[in-house]
Amino acid sequence: MFHSGMPVYGSDFIDRKQHLAKFNTFIKNNQHIMIKAPRRYGKTSLVVHLFELHQYNKIYVDIKRATSLQSLAEQIINEAYKFVGVEGIIQKAKESISHLFKQLKTTLTIDITVAELTIETLEKNEKQLLDEVEFFLYAVDLVEIIAKKQNINIKFAFDEFQDILNIADKKILDQLRSVIQHHRNVTYIFLGSIESVMNKIFSSKASPFFHFARIIALDGLNIEELKVFCEEFFVKQQISYDQFLFSVIDYLEGHPFYTMKTLQSVYYKVLEEDKDTIQKDDCIEALTIALFETKSYLDEVLEKIKQKKHHHSVIWHLANGKKNKTIDSPTLYKTYKSLEDMGYIKKRERGEYYITDIFLKILLQQNSDIALIEEKIEFSGLV
Ligand SMILES: Nc1ncnc2c1ncn2[C@@H]1O[C@H](COP(=O)(O)OP(=O)(O)OP(=O)(O)O)[C@@H](O)[C@H]1O
Ligand SMILES: [Mg+2]
C-alpha cells in the first residue's frame, strides 16, 4: 500500500537498498551516525525499518515531542529498564518507591546496586532536589551501564536531535558529549531535519559534536525501485496504467512523501470511481490533490523564506530558471548558502543549486494567482 503521513516500515517500506546497506554497515559496527535530510525524506522510516529488520536492541526517542529534559530523561530510563525486564519504572516509582524496591530486588536480572542508584536518583528528582540536566545525563549514562551489564550493544536513536536546543541551554551539547564519548556499548544515531542546526552541531569545529558521528545525507528514493514497487502493486490490484504514471514518478524526483501521497491519491481515485485503468488525467488530478494537501505546510515555508532579505527573490528565480539581475554576486552567494543551511536548496556536483522540495518549486512556478485559487496547477516540464 502507499502510505503518507506516518513513518512507514515493514512491507510498506520501499527498499532503499543502497542506503539500507550503507547505514546498516555503520550501525552494525557500532559507528555513531548523523543522518540529515530535508523534511519528509524518510529519516524516521529508515531508522525504524532498519531496527525492525535486524532486530537490534534499540531505544528511540523523538526530541520534538519532549516538553522538557526531565520528561525525556524519564522516557529514556523507562526504555533502559525494559532491557532488564522492568516495564514502566517511572510510573512505579511515582506510585511507591518501597514497592518498587521490593519488586526490583526479586525480579531484577542485573546488579541491585544499579537499581539502588536509579531509585535514589528518582527519589531526588521527585523531591526536586536534582537539576534536570543532571537527571538527563544520568538517564543517558544508565543506558550504557545497562548495556554493559547485559553485554549487549544498544542502538540509541535521537530523532529531531536539533530540538534539544529548544528544551535546554546550548551547554547541553558539551555536557552530553562528555558523557557519551565514554560509551562503548551504545551506538548513537542522530536524526535531524533542520540542516543548518544539524550542521552547526556536527560539522562546526567549535562544536563538541564535531567528528563525533559519521555524517550521512539521505537522498530521495531510488526512482527505479519506486517504479518496481508501483508496478508490482498495480499489477496485483489488476489495475492497468498509462505510462504517464511513470513520468509523474520521474517528475517527483524520488521525494518519498510527495510520491507516496500522489500514488495514494491515484489509487483512491481509481477505487472511488471503480475503474481499472489509470489515465493521464487521473495522474494530473492526483498530483494536484497531493499538492493542495501539502499547501499549508508550503505556505509556512514560504513565510519563513520571506522573513529573510532576498531569500524569496533568489529561490523564485531558481525555481523559474531565471537570472536574478537585481542582486550582486556576493549577496547572491550568501543567500544561496543561507537557503542551503535552511535545507531548501542543495548543490549539484557541477556546482549549480536546485530546490529540494519539488512541490515548493512547483508552487513558486505558478504565475497566475487566480488559477491557483481555482486549483489549476501548471506542472512545467511534466510530459
Ligand atoms: N522507504 C520508504 N518507502 C515508502 N514510503 C516512504 C519511505 N520513506 C518515506 N516514505 C514516505 O514519506 C513519508 C515521510 O517519512 P518519514 O516520516 O520517515 O520522514 P522524515 O524525514 O522522518 O520526516 P520529518 O521531517 O517530518 O520527521 C512517509 O509517511 C511515507 O509516506
Ligand atoms: Mg521524522
Coordinates of C-alpha atoms and ligand atoms in Angstrom, one line a residue:
M1 CA 0.0 0.0 0.0
F2 CA 1.0 3.6 -0.4
H3 CA 1.1 5.4 3.0
S4 CA 1.6 9.0 3.7
G5 CA 1.9 10.9 6.9
M6 CA 3.3 8.4 9.5
P7 CA 6.7 6.8 9.2
V8 CA 6.5 3.6 7.2
Y9 CA 8.1 0.2 7.9
G10 CA 7.6 -3.4 7.1
S11 CA 6.2 -4.2 3.7
D12 CA 5.2 -0.6 3.1
F13 CA 8.8 0.4 3.1
I14 CA 10.3 0.9 -0.3
D15 CA 13.6 -0.7 -0.2
R16 CA 16.3 2.0 -0.4
K17 CA 18.6 -0.9 -1.0
Q18 CA 21.8 1.1 -1.2
H19 CA 21.0 3.3 1.8
L20 CA 19.9 0.5 4.0
A21 CA 23.1 -1.5 3.3
K22 CA 25.3 1.5 3.9
F23 CA 23.6 2.6 7.1
N24 CA 23.5 -0.9 8.4
T25 CA 27.2 -1.3 8.0
F26 CA 27.8 1.6 10.2
I27 CA 25.2 0.7 12.8
K28 CA 26.3 -2.9 13.0
N29 CA 29.9 -1.9 13.5
N30 CA 28.9 0.5 16.3
Q31 CA 29.8 3.6 14.4
H32 CA 27.8 6.6 15.6
I33 CA 26.0 8.3 12.7
M34 CA 24.1 11.5 12.0
I35 CA 21.5 11.4 9.2
K36 CA 20.4 14.7 7.8
A37 CA 17.8 15.2 5.2
P38 CA 15.1 17.7 4.4
R39 CA 11.6 17.4 5.9
R40 CA 9.7 14.3 5.0
Y41 CA 12.6 12.5 3.3
G42 CA 12.1 9.3 5.2
K43 CA 14.6 9.6 8.0
T44 CA 12.4 8.2 10.7
S45 CA 11.1 5.5 8.4
L46 CA 14.6 4.4 7.5
V47 CA 15.8 4.0 11.1
V48 CA 12.6 2.3 12.3
H49 CA 12.7 -0.1 9.4
L50 CA 16.4 -0.9 10.0
F51 CA 15.8 -1.5 13.6
E52 CA 13.0 -3.9 12.8
L53 CA 14.8 -5.6 10.0
H54 CA 17.8 -6.5 12.1
Q55 CA 16.1 -6.9 15.5
Y56 CA 18.5 -4.6 17.2
N57 CA 18.4 -3.7 20.8
K58 CA 17.1 -0.3 20.4
I59 CA 15.9 2.9 22.1
Y60 CA 14.1 5.6 20.0
V61 CA 13.2 9.0 21.3
D62 CA 11.8 11.9 19.4
I63 CA 13.1 15.1 21.0
K64 CA 10.5 17.2 19.1
R65 CA 7.8 15.6 21.2
A66 CA 9.6 16.1 24.6
T67 CA 8.4 19.0 26.5
S68 CA 11.4 19.1 28.8
L69 CA 14.8 17.4 29.5
Q70 CA 13.1 15.9 32.5
S71 CA 10.4 14.1 30.5
L72 CA 13.0 13.0 28.0
A73 CA 15.1 11.5 30.8
E74 CA 12.1 9.7 32.2
Q75 CA 11.4 8.2 28.8
I76 CA 15.0 7.0 28.5
I77 CA 15.0 5.5 31.9
N78 CA 11.8 3.6 31.2
E79 CA 13.3 2.3 27.9
A80 CA 16.6 1.3 29.5
Y81 CA 14.9 -0.7 32.2
K82 CA 12.9 -2.7 29.7
F83 CA 16.2 -4.4 28.8
V84 CA 16.3 -5.9 32.3
G85 CA 12.7 -6.9 32.3
V86 CA 11.1 -3.9 34.1
E87 CA 8.2 -2.1 32.5
G88 CA 7.1 1.4 33.4
I89 CA 9.7 2.0 36.1
I90 CA 9.0 5.7 36.3
Q91 CA 5.3 5.2 37.0
K92 CA 6.1 2.6 39.6
A93 CA 8.5 4.9 41.3
K94 CA 5.8 7.6 41.4
E95 CA 3.4 5.2 43.0
S96 CA 5.6 3.8 45.7
I97 CA 9.4 3.7 45.9
S98 CA 9.3 1.0 48.6
H99 CA 7.1 -1.3 46.5
L100 CA 9.4 -0.8 43.5
F101 CA 12.5 -1.5 45.5
K102 CA 11.0 -4.8 46.7
Q103 CA 10.0 -5.8 43.2
L104 CA 13.4 -5.0 41.8
K105 CA 15.1 -7.0 44.4
T106 CA 13.2 -10.1 43.5
T107 CA 12.9 -9.7 39.7
L108 CA 15.9 -7.8 38.5
T109 CA 18.3 -9.6 36.2
I110 CA 21.2 -7.2 37.0
D111 CA 23.1 -6.0 40.0
I112 CA 20.9 -4.4 42.6
T113 CA 23.4 -1.5 43.1
V114 CA 22.4 -0.2 39.7
A115 CA 18.8 -0.2 40.7
E116 CA 19.6 1.4 44.1
L117 CA 21.2 4.3 42.3
T118 CA 18.2 4.6 40.0
I119 CA 15.8 4.7 42.9
E120 CA 17.9 7.2 44.7
T121 CA 18.0 9.4 41.6
L122 CA 14.3 9.1 41.0
E123 CA 13.6 10.0 44.6
K124 CA 15.8 13.1 44.4
N125 CA 14.1 14.0 41.2
E126 CA 10.7 13.6 42.6
K127 CA 11.6 15.9 45.5
Q128 CA 13.0 18.3 43.1
L129 CA 16.5 18.0 44.6
L130 CA 18.0 17.2 41.2
D131 CA 18.9 19.6 38.4
E132 CA 17.2 18.4 35.2
V133 CA 20.4 18.4 33.3
E134 CA 21.9 16.0 35.8
F135 CA 18.9 13.9 35.7
F136 CA 19.0 13.7 31.9
L137 CA 22.7 12.9 31.9
Y138 CA 22.1 10.2 34.4
A139 CA 19.4 8.7 32.2
V140 CA 21.8 8.6 29.2
D141 CA 24.6 7.1 31.2
L142 CA 22.2 4.5 32.5
V143 CA 21.7 3.1 29.0
E144 CA 25.4 2.4 28.8
I145 CA 25.5 0.9 32.3
I146 CA 22.7 -1.5 31.5
A147 CA 24.0 -2.4 28.0
K148 CA 27.4 -3.2 29.6
K149 CA 26.0 -5.3 32.3
Q150 CA 23.9 -7.2 29.8
N151 CA 26.8 -7.4 27.5
I152 CA 24.7 -6.1 24.6
N153 CA 25.0 -3.1 22.2
I154 CA 22.1 -0.8 22.3
K155 CA 21.3 1.3 19.2
F156 CA 20.1 4.7 20.5
A157 CA 18.3 7.0 18.1
F158 CA 17.6 10.6 18.9
D159 CA 15.1 11.9 16.3
E160 CA 14.9 15.6 15.6
F161 CA 18.1 16.0 17.7
Q162 CA 18.4 19.7 16.9
D163 CA 15.3 20.3 19.0
I164 CA 17.3 19.6 22.2
L165 CA 18.3 23.2 21.9
N166 CA 14.7 24.2 22.4
I167 CA 14.4 22.4 25.7
A168 CA 17.9 23.1 27.1
D169 CA 20.6 25.6 27.2
K170 CA 23.3 25.1 24.4
K171 CA 25.7 24.0 27.1
I172 CA 23.8 20.7 26.9
L173 CA 25.8 19.7 23.9
D174 CA 29.1 19.9 25.8
Q175 CA 27.6 18.1 28.7
L176 CA 26.0 15.3 26.6
R177 CA 29.2 14.8 24.6
S178 CA 31.3 14.4 27.7
V179 CA 29.1 11.7 29.0
I180 CA 28.5 9.7 25.8
Q181 CA 32.0 9.8 24.5
H182 CA 32.9 7.1 27.0
H183 CA 30.1 4.8 26.0
R184 CA 31.3 1.6 24.3
N185 CA 28.0 -0.4 24.4
V186 CA 25.8 2.2 22.8
T187 CA 25.7 3.3 19.2
Y188 CA 24.2 6.7 18.6
I189 CA 22.0 7.7 15.7
F190 CA 21.1 11.3 15.4
L191 CA 18.4 12.4 13.0
G192 CA 17.6 15.9 12.1
S193 CA 15.7 17.9 9.5
I194 CA 16.9 21.4 10.2
E195 CA 20.1 21.2 8.3
S196 CA 21.6 24.5 9.5
V197 CA 21.4 23.5 13.1
M198 CA 22.5 19.9 12.5
N199 CA 25.4 21.2 10.5
K200 CA 26.4 23.6 13.3
I201 CA 26.2 20.7 15.8
F202 CA 28.1 18.1 13.9
S203 CA 30.3 19.9 11.3
S204 CA 31.4 23.0 13.0
K205 CA 34.9 22.8 14.5
A206 CA 33.8 24.6 17.6
S207 CA 31.0 22.2 18.4
P208 CA 31.5 19.5 21.0
F209 CA 30.0 17.0 18.5
F210 CA 32.5 17.8 15.8
H211 CA 33.8 14.5 14.5
F212 CA 31.7 12.5 16.9
A213 CA 29.5 10.8 14.2
R214 CA 29.7 9.9 10.6
I215 CA 27.5 12.4 8.7
I216 CA 25.3 11.0 6.1
A217 CA 22.9 12.9 3.9
L218 CA 19.8 11.0 2.9
D219 CA 18.7 11.4 -0.7
G220 CA 15.3 10.8 -2.2
L221 CA 14.0 7.3 -3.1
N222 CA 15.6 5.5 -5.9
I223 CA 13.3 6.1 -9.0
E224 CA 13.8 2.6 -10.4
E225 CA 12.9 1.0 -7.0
L226 CA 9.9 3.2 -6.9
K227 CA 8.7 2.1 -10.3
V228 CA 9.1 -1.5 -9.5
F229 CA 7.1 -1.1 -6.3
C230 CA 4.4 0.8 -8.1
E231 CA 4.2 -1.7 -10.9
E232 CA 4.0 -4.7 -8.6
F233 CA 1.3 -3.0 -6.6
F234 CA -1.0 -2.2 -9.5
V235 CA -0.4 -5.5 -11.3
K236 CA -1.5 -7.2 -8.0
Q237 CA -4.6 -5.0 -7.9
Q238 CA -5.3 -5.7 -11.6
I239 CA -5.2 -2.1 -12.4
S240 CA -3.5 -1.0 -15.6
Y241 CA -1.9 2.4 -16.2
D242 CA -0.8 4.8 -18.8
Q243 CA 3.0 5.1 -18.9
F244 CA 2.4 8.8 -17.9
L245 CA 2.3 7.5 -14.3
F246 CA 6.0 6.8 -14.6
S247 CA 6.6 10.2 -15.9
V248 CA 5.0 11.5 -12.8
I249 CA 7.3 9.4 -10.6
D250 CA 10.3 10.8 -12.5
Y251 CA 8.9 14.3 -12.1
L252 CA 8.6 13.9 -8.3
E253 CA 12.4 13.3 -8.2
G254 CA 12.1 10.5 -5.6
H255 CA 10.7 12.7 -2.9
P256 CA 9.3 10.0 -0.6
F257 CA 6.4 11.8 0.9
Y258 CA 5.1 13.5 -2.2
T259 CA 5.4 10.4 -4.3
M260 CA 3.5 8.3 -1.8
K261 CA 0.9 11.0 -1.4
T262 CA 0.4 11.2 -5.2
L263 CA 0.3 7.5 -5.8
Q264 CA -2.1 7.1 -2.9
S265 CA -4.4 9.8 -4.5
V266 CA -4.3 8.0 -7.8
Y267 CA -5.2 4.7 -6.2
Y268 CA -8.1 6.1 -4.2
K269 CA -9.4 7.8 -7.2
V270 CA -9.5 4.6 -9.2
L271 CA -11.1 2.8 -6.3
E272 CA -13.8 5.5 -5.8
E273 CA -14.6 5.6 -9.5
D274 CA -14.5 1.9 -9.8
K275 CA -12.1 2.0 -12.7
D276 CA -9.4 -0.5 -13.7
T277 CA -7.2 1.9 -15.7
I278 CA -5.2 4.9 -14.6
Q279 CA -5.2 7.6 -17.2
K280 CA -3.1 10.7 -17.7
D281 CA -5.9 13.0 -16.3
D282 CA -6.1 10.9 -13.2
C283 CA -2.4 11.4 -12.6
I284 CA -2.6 15.2 -13.0
E285 CA -5.6 15.3 -10.7
A286 CA -3.8 13.2 -8.1
L287 CA -0.7 15.4 -8.2
T288 CA -2.9 18.5 -7.8
I289 CA -4.7 16.9 -4.8
A290 CA -1.4 15.9 -3.2
L291 CA 0.0 19.4 -3.7
F292 CA -3.0 21.1 -2.2
E293 CA -3.0 18.8 0.8
T294 CA 0.5 20.0 1.5
K295 CA -0.1 23.6 0.7
S296 CA -0.5 24.9 4.3
Y297 CA 2.9 23.5 5.1
L298 CA 4.4 25.0 1.9
D299 CA 2.9 28.4 2.8
E300 CA 4.5 28.2 6.1
V301 CA 7.9 27.5 4.5
L302 CA 7.4 30.5 2.1
E303 CA 6.6 32.7 5.1
K304 CA 9.9 31.7 6.7
I305 CA 11.7 32.3 3.5
K306 CA 10.1 35.7 3.1
Q307 CA 11.3 36.8 6.6
K308 CA 14.9 36.9 5.3
K309 CA 16.1 39.5 2.9
H310 CA 16.5 38.5 -0.7
H311 CA 15.6 34.9 0.0
H312 CA 12.2 34.8 -1.7
S313 CA 13.5 36.5 -4.8
V314 CA 16.5 34.2 -5.0
I315 CA 14.5 31.0 -4.6
W316 CA 11.8 32.2 -7.0
H317 CA 14.4 32.9 -9.7
L318 CA 15.9 29.5 -9.1
A319 CA 12.5 27.8 -9.4
N320 CA 11.8 29.6 -12.7
G321 CA 15.3 29.2 -14.2
K322 CA 15.7 32.9 -14.5
K323 CA 18.8 35.0 -13.8
N324 CA 18.5 37.4 -10.9
K325 CA 19.8 40.7 -12.1
T326 CA 18.8 42.7 -9.1
I327 CA 21.4 41.5 -6.6
D328 CA 25.2 41.3 -6.8
S329 CA 27.1 38.1 -6.8
P330 CA 28.4 38.1 -3.2
T331 CA 24.8 38.7 -1.9
L332 CA 23.5 36.0 -4.2
Y333 CA 26.1 33.6 -3.0
K334 CA 25.4 34.4 0.7
T335 CA 21.7 33.9 0.1
Y336 CA 22.2 30.6 -1.6
K337 CA 24.3 29.5 1.4
S338 CA 21.7 30.6 3.8
L339 CA 18.9 28.8 1.8
E340 CA 21.1 25.7 1.8
D341 CA 21.5 25.9 5.5
M342 CA 17.8 26.2 5.9
G343 CA 17.5 23.0 3.9
Y344 CA 15.5 24.3 1.0
I345 CA 18.2 24.1 -1.7
K346 CA 21.2 21.9 -2.4
K347 CA 24.2 22.0 -4.7
R348 CA 24.6 19.5 -7.5
E349 CA 28.0 18.1 -8.4
R350 CA 28.6 20.7 -11.1
G351 CA 28.0 23.5 -8.5
E352 CA 24.5 24.6 -9.5
Y353 CA 21.8 24.8 -6.9
Y354 CA 18.4 23.1 -7.0
I355 CA 15.3 23.2 -4.8
T356 CA 15.0 20.1 -2.6
D357 CA 11.2 20.3 -2.3
I358 CA 9.6 19.7 -5.6
F359 CA 6.2 20.9 -4.5
L360 CA 7.7 24.1 -3.2
K361 CA 9.3 24.5 -6.6
I362 CA 6.0 23.9 -8.4
L363 CA 4.3 26.4 -6.2
L364 CA 6.9 29.0 -6.9
Q365 CA 6.5 28.4 -10.7
Q366 CA 2.8 29.3 -10.7
N367 CA 2.3 32.6 -12.2
S368 CA -1.5 33.0 -12.1
D369 CA -3.0 33.7 -8.7
I370 CA -6.5 33.1 -10.0
A371 CA -5.5 29.7 -11.4
L372 CA -4.1 28.8 -8.1
I373 CA -7.3 29.7 -6.3
E374 CA -9.2 27.6 -8.8
E375 CA -6.8 24.8 -8.0
K376 CA -5.4 24.7 -11.6
I377 CA -1.8 23.9 -11.4
E378 CA 0.7 24.1 -14.2
F379 CA 3.2 21.3 -14.0
S380 CA 6.0 22.7 -16.0
G381 CA 8.3 20.1 -17.5
L382 CA 5.9 17.2 -17.0
V383 CA 5.4 15.4 -20.3
Ligands
LIG1 N1 11.2 4.0 2.2 C1 10.0 4.5 2.1 N2 9.0 3.8 1.5 C2 7.8 4.3 1.3 N3 7.4 5.5 1.7 C3 8.3 6.2 2.4 C4 9.7 5.8 2.6 N4 10.3 6.7 3.3 C5 9.5 7.7 3.4 N5 8.3 7.5 2.9 C6 7.1 8.4 2.8 O1 7.5 9.6 3.3 C7 6.7 10.0 4.5 C8 7.6 10.7 5.5 O2 8.5 9.7 6.0 P1 9.2 10.0 7.4 O3 8.3 10.5 8.4 O4 10.0 8.8 7.7 O5 10.2 11.2 7.0 P2 11.1 12.1 8.0 O6 12.3 12.5 7.1 O7 11.3 11.5 9.3 O8 10.1 13.4 8.1 P3 10.0 14.5 9.2 O9 11.0 15.6 8.7 O10 8.6 15.0 9.1 O11 10.4 13.9 10.5 C9 6.1 8.7 5.0 O12 4.9 8.9 5.6 C10 5.9 7.9 3.7 O13 4.8 8.4 3.0
MG2 MG 10.9 12.1 11.2

